[in-house]
mmCIF file of C-alpha atoms in Angstrom:
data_model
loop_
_atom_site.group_PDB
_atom_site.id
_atom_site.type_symbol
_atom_site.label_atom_id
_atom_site.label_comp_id
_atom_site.label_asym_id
_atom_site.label_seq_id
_atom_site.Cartn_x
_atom_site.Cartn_y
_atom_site.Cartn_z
ATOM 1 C CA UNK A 24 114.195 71.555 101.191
ATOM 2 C CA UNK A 25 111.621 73.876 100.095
ATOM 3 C CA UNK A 26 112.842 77.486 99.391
ATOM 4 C CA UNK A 27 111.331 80.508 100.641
ATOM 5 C CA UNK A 28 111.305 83.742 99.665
ATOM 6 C CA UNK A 29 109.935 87.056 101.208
ATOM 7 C CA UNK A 30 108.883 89.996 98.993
ATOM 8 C CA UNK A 31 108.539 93.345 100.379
ATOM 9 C CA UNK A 32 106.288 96.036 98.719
ATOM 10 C CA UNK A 33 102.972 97.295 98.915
ATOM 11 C CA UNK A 34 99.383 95.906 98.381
ATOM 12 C CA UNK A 35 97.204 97.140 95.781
ATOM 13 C CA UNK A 36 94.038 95.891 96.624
ATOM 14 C CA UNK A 37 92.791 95.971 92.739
ATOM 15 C CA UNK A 38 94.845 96.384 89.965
ATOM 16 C CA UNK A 39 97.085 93.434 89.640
ATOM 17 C CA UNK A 40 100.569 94.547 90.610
ATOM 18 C CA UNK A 41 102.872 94.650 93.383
ATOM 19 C CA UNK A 42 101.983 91.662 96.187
ATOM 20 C CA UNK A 43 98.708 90.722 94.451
ATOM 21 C CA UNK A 44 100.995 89.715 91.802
ATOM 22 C CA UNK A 45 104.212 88.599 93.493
ATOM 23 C CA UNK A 46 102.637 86.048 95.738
ATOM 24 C CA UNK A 47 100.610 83.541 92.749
ATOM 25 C CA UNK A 48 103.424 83.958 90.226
ATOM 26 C CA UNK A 49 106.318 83.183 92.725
ATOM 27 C CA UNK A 50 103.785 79.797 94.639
ATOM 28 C CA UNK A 51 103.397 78.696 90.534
ATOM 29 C CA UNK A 52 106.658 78.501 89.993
ATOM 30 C CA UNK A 53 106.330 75.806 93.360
ATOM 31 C CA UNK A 54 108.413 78.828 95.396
ATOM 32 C CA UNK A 55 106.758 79.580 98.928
ATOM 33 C CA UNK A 56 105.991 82.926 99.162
ATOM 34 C CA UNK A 57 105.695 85.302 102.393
ATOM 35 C CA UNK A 58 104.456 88.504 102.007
ATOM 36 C CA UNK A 59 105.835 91.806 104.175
ATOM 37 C CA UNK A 60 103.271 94.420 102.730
ATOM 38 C CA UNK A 61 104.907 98.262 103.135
ATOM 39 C CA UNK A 62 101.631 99.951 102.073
ATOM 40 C CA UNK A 63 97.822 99.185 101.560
ATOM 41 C CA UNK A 64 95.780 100.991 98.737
ATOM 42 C CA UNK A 65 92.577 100.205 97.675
ATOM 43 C CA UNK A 66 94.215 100.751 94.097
ATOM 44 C CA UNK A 67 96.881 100.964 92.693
ATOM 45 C CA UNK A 68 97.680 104.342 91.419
ATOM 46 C CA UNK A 69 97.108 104.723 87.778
ATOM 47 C CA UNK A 70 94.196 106.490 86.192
ATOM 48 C CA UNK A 71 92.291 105.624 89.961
ATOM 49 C CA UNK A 72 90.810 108.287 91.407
ATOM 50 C CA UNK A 73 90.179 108.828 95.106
ATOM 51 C CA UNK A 74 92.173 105.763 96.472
ATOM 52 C CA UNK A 75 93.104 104.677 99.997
ATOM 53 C CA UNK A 76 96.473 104.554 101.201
ATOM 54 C CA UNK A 77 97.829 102.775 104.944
ATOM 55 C CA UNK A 78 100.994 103.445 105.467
ATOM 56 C CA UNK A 79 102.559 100.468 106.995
ATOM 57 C CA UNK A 80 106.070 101.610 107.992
ATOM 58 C CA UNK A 81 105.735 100.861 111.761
ATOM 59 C CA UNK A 82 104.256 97.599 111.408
ATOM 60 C CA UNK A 83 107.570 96.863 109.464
ATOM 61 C CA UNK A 84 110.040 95.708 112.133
ATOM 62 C CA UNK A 85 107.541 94.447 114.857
ATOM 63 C CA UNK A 86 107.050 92.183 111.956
ATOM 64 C CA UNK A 87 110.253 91.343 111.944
ATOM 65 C CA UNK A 88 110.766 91.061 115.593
ATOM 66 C CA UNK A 89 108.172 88.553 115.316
ATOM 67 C CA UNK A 90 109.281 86.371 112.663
ATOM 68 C CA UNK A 91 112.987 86.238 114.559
ATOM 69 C CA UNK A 92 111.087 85.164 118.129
ATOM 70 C CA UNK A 93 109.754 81.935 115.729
ATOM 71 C CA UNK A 94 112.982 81.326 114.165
ATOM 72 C CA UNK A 95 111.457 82.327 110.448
ATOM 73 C CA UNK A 96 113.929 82.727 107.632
ATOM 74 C CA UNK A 97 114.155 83.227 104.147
ATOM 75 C CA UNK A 98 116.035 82.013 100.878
ATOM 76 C CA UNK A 99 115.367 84.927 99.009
ATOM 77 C CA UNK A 100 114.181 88.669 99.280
ATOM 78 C CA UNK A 101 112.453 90.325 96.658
ATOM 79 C CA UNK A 102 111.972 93.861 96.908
ATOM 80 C CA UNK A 103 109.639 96.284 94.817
ATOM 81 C CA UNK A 104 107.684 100.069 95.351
ATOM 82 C CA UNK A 105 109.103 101.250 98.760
ATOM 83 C CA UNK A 106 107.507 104.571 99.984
ATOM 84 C CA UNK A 107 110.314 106.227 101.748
ATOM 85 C CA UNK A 108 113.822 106.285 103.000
ATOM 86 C CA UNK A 109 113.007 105.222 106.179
ATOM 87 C CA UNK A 110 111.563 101.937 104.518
ATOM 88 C CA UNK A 111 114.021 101.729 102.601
ATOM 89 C CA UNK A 112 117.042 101.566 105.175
ATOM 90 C CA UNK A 113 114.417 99.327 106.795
ATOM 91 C CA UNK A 114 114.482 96.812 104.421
ATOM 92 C CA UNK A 115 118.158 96.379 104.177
ATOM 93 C CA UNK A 116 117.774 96.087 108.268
ATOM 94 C CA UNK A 117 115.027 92.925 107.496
ATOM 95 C CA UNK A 118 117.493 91.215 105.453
ATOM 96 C CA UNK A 119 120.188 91.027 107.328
ATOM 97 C CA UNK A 120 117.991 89.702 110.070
ATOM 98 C CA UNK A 121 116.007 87.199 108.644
ATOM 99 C CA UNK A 122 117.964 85.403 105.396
ATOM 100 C CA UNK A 123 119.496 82.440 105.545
ATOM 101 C CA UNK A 124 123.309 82.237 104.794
ATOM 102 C CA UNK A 125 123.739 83.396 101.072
ATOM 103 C CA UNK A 126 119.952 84.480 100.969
ATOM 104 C CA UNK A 127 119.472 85.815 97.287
ATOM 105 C CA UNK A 128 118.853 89.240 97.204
ATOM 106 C CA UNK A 129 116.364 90.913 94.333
ATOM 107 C CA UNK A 130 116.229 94.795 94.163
ATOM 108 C CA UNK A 131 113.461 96.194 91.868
ATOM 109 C CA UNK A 132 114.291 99.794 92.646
ATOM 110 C CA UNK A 133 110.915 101.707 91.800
ATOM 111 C CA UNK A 134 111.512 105.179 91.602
ATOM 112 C CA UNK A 135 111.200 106.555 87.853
ATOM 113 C CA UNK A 136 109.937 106.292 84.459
ATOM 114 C CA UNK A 137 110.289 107.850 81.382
ATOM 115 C CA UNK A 138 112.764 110.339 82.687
ATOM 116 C CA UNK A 139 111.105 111.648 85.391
ATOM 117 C CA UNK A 140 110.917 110.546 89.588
ATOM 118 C CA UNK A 141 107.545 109.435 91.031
ATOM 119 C CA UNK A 142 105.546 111.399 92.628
ATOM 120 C CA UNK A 143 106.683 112.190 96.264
ATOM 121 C CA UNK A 144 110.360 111.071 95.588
ATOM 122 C CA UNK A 145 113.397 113.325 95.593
ATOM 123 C CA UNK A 146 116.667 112.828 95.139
ATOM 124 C CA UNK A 147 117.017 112.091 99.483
ATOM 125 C CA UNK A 148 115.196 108.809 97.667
ATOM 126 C CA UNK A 149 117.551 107.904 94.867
ATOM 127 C CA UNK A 150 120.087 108.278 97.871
ATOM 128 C CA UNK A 151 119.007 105.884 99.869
ATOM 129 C CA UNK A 152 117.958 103.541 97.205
ATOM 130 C CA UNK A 153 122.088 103.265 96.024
ATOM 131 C CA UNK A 154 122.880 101.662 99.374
ATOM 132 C CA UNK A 155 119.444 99.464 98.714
ATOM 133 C CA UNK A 156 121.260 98.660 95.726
ATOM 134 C CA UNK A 157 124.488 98.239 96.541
ATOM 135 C CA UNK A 158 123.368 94.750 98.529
ATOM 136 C CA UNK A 159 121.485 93.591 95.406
ATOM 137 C CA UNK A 160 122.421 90.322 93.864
ATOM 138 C CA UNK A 161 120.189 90.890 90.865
ATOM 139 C CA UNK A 162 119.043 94.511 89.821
ATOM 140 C CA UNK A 163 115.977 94.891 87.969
ATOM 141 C CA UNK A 164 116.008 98.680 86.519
ATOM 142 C CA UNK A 165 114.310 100.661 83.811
ATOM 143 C CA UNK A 166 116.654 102.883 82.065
ATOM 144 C CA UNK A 167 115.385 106.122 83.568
ATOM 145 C CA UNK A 168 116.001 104.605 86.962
ATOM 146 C CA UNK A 169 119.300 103.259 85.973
ATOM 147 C CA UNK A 170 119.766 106.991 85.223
ATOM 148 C CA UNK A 171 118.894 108.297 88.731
ATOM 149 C CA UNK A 172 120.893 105.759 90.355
ATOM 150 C CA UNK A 173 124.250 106.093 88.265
ATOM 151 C CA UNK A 174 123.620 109.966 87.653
ATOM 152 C CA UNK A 175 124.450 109.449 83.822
ATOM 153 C CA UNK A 176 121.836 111.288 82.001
ATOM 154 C CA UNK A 177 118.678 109.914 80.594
ATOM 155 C CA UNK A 178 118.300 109.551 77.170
ATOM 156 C CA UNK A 179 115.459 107.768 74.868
ATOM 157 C CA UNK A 180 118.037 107.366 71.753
ATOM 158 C CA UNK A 181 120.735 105.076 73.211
ATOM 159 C CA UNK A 182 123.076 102.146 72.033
ATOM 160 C CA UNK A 183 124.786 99.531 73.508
ATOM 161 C CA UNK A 184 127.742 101.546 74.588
ATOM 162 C CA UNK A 185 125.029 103.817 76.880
ATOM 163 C CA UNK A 186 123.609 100.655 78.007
ATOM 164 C CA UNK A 187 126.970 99.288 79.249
ATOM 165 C CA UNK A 188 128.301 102.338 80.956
ATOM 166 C CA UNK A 189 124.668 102.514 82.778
ATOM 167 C CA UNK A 190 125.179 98.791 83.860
ATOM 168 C CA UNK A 191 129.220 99.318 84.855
ATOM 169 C CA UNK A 192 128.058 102.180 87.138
ATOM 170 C CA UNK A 193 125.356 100.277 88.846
ATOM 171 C CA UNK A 194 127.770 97.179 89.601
ATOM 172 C CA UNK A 195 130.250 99.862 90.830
ATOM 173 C CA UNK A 196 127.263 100.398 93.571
ATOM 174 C CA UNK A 197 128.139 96.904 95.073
ATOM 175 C CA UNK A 198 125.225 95.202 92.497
ATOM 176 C CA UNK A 199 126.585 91.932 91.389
ATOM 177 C CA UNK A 200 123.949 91.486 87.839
ATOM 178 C CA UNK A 201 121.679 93.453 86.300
ATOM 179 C CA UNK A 202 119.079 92.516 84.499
ATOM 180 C CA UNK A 203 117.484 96.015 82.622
ATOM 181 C CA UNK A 204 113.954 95.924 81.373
ATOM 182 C CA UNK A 205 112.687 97.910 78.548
ATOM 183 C CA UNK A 206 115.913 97.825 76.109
ATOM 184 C CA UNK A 207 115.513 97.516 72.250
ATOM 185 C CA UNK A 208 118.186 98.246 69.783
ATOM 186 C CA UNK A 209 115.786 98.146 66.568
ATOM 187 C CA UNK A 210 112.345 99.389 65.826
ATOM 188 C CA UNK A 211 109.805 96.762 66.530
ATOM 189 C CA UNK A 212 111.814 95.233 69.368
ATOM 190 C CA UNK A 213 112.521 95.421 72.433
ATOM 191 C CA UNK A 214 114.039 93.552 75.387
ATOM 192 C CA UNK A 215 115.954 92.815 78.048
ATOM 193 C CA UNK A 216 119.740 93.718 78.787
ATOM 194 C CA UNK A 217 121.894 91.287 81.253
ATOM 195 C CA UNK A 218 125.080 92.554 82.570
ATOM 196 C CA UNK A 219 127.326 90.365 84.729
ATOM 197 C CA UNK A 220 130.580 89.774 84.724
ATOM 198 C CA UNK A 221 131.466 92.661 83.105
ATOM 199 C CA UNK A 222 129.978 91.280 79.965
ATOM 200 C CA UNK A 223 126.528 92.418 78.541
ATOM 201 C CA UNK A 224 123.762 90.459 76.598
ATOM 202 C CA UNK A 225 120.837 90.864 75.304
ATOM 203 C CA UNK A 226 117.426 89.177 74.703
ATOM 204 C CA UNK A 227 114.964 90.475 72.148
ATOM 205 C CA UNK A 228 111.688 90.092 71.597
ATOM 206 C CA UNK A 229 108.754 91.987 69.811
ATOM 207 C CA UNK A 230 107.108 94.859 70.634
ATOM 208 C CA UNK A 231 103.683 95.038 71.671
ATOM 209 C CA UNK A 232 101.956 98.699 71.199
ATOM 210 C CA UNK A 233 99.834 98.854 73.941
ATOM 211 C CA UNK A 234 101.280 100.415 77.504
ATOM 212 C CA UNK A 235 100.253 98.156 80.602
ATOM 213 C CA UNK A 236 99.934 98.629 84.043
ATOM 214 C CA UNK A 237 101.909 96.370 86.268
ATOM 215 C CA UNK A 238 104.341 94.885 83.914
ATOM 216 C CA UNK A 239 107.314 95.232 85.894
ATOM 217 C CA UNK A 240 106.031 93.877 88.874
ATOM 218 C CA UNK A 241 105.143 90.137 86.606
ATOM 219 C CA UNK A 242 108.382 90.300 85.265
ATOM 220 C CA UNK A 243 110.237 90.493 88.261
ATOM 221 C CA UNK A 244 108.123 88.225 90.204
ATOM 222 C CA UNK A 245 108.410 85.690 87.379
ATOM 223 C CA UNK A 246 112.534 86.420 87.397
ATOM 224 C CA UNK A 247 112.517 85.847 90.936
ATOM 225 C CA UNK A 248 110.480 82.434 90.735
ATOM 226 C CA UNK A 249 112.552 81.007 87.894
ATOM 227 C CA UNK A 250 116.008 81.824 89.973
ATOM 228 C CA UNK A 251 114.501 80.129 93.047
ATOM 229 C CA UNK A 252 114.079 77.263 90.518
ATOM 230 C CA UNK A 253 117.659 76.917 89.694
ATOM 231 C CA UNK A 254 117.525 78.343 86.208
ATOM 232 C CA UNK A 255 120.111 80.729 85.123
ATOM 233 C CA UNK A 256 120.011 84.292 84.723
ATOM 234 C CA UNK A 257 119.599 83.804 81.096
ATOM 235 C CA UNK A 258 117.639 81.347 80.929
ATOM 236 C CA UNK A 259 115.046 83.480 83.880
ATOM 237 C CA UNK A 260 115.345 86.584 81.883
ATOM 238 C CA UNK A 261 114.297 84.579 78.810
ATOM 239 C CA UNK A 262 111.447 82.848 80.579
ATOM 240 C CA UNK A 263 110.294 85.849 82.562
ATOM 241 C CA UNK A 264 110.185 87.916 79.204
ATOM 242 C CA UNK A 265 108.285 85.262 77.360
ATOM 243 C CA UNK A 266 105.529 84.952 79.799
ATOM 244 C CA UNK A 267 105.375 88.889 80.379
ATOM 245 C CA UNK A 268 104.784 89.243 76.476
ATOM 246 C CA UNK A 269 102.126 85.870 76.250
ATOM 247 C CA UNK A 270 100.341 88.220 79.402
ATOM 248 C CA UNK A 271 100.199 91.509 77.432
ATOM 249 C CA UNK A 272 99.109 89.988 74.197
ATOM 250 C CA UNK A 273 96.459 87.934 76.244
ATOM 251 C CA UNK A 274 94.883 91.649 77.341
ATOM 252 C CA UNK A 275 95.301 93.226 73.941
ATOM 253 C CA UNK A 276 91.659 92.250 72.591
ATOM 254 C CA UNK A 277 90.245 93.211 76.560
ATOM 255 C CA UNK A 278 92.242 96.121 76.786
ATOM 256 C CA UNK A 279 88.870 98.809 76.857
ATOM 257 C CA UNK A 280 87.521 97.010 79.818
ATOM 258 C CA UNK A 281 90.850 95.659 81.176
ATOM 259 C CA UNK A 282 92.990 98.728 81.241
ATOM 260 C CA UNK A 283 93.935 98.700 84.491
ATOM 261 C CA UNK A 284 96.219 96.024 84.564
ATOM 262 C CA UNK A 285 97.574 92.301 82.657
ATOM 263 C CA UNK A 286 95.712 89.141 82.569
ATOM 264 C CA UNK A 287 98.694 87.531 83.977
ATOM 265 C CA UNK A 288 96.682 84.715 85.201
ATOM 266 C CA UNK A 289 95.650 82.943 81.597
ATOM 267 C CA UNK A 290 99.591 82.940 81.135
ATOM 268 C CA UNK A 291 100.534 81.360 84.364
ATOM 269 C CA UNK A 292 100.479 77.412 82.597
ATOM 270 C CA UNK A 293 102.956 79.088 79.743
ATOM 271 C CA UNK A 294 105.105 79.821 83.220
ATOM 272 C CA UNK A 295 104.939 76.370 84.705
ATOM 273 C CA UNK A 296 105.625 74.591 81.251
ATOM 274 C CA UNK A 297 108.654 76.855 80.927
ATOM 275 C CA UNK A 298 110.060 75.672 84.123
ATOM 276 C CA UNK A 299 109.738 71.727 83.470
#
């Protein structure tokens, strides 16, 4: 039987994140995708100017209502940006409604970067994202989110030790693995830290100089394809990281005109070879 997985965030109309990147890299890794948009902008957020933004909260559970009337259901949910803490507890509502038994739940709490909350979030946010969290089966973090979530303080000169505690705290949450993005332990490098089991590993790969819109979003749609495939979580986090880095460097000699977001799309048959 074909599996099926929802994912719940917002639609940038341009800019190649969120849904407009969830929906072709989950269907090419042969996953059906259903979209639940939370948001509509005409752009996504960075370096636009003068956007449009729909707020979609209400449309949320008549949705819903909907989809249990026809009897629709879903494998997997994969979460992303979620604008407020009424979506939020929302959400969690929507999938425990509409999953199948042992639906697979993906959490890609966006709320922070580099230290700092998002614009229009407060800590009423991070509050409501723990219990968000807490039902998460995989937990896709950056470490300044980590941060917010465990209350451990952020730091940009960390080792392993850091990384650990960060990870312990978050399973104490309820979160069964995480999988932490943006982890290097050597100049150069960076990578992607696993924690499950109360055991964490780590998968390295180089470091491309050039910041890019949008990255998260392909990484965790490609995570969330490869799991729906059977794979691992190491051997998804290893994929997913792979194809991420083949996207950036495929944007590197476009960057001037393609700045704001990855040419995901020439990397897509990297993807789909990975997963034979």
């Amino acid at each position: 039987m074909n599996k099926r997985v929802l994912t719940i965030q917002d639609i940038s109309c341009f800019g190649q994140c969120s849904s407009t990147v969830a929906l072709p890299i989950v269907s090419a890794c042969g996953i059906e995708c259903a979209v639940l948009p939370s948001a509509v902008l005409s752009t996504h957020t960075g370096r636009f100017k003068g956007y449009t933004f729909r707020d979609l909260t209400d449309d949320l559970l008549p949705i819903r209502d909907h989809w249990v009337k026809e009897g629709i259901k879903f494998d997997a949910f994969y979460t992303g940006y979620l604008g407020s803490v009424r979506q939020v507890d929302i959400v969690r509502e929507i999938m425990a409604t509409t999953g199948n038994e042992g639906a697979l739940r993906i959490i890609d709490p966006v709320l922070a970067d580099a230290g700092k909350l998002y614009a229009g979030f407060d800590l009423n946010f991070v509050e409501a994202m723990k219990r968000l969290c807490g039902e998460a089966d995989v937990l896709l973090p950056n470490i300044s989110e980590a941060s917010y979530l465990t209350g451990l303080p952020y730091t940009e000169e960390y080792d392993r030790a850091y990384i650990a505690e960060l990870c312990k705290r978050l399973c104490a949450l309820g979160t069964k693995c995480v999988v932490m993005t943006g982890i290097g332990f050597r100049d150069g490098y960076t990578g992607i830290a696993v924690y499950e089991n109360g055991e964490l590993k780590h998968y390295e790969h180089k470091k491309v100089s050039m910041w890019c819109h949008g990255t998260g979003d392909i990484y965790a749609s490609a995570i969330t394809g490869c799991l729906m495939r059977g794979k691992t979580i190491m051997e998804a986090v290893k994929i997913a990281a792979d194809f991420t880095l083949k996207a950036i460097e495929n944007t590197v000699d476009v960057a001037d005109e393609h700045w704001y977001g990855v040419r995901f799309e020439t990397a897509l048959p990297t993807l789909v070879e990975s997963l034979k």
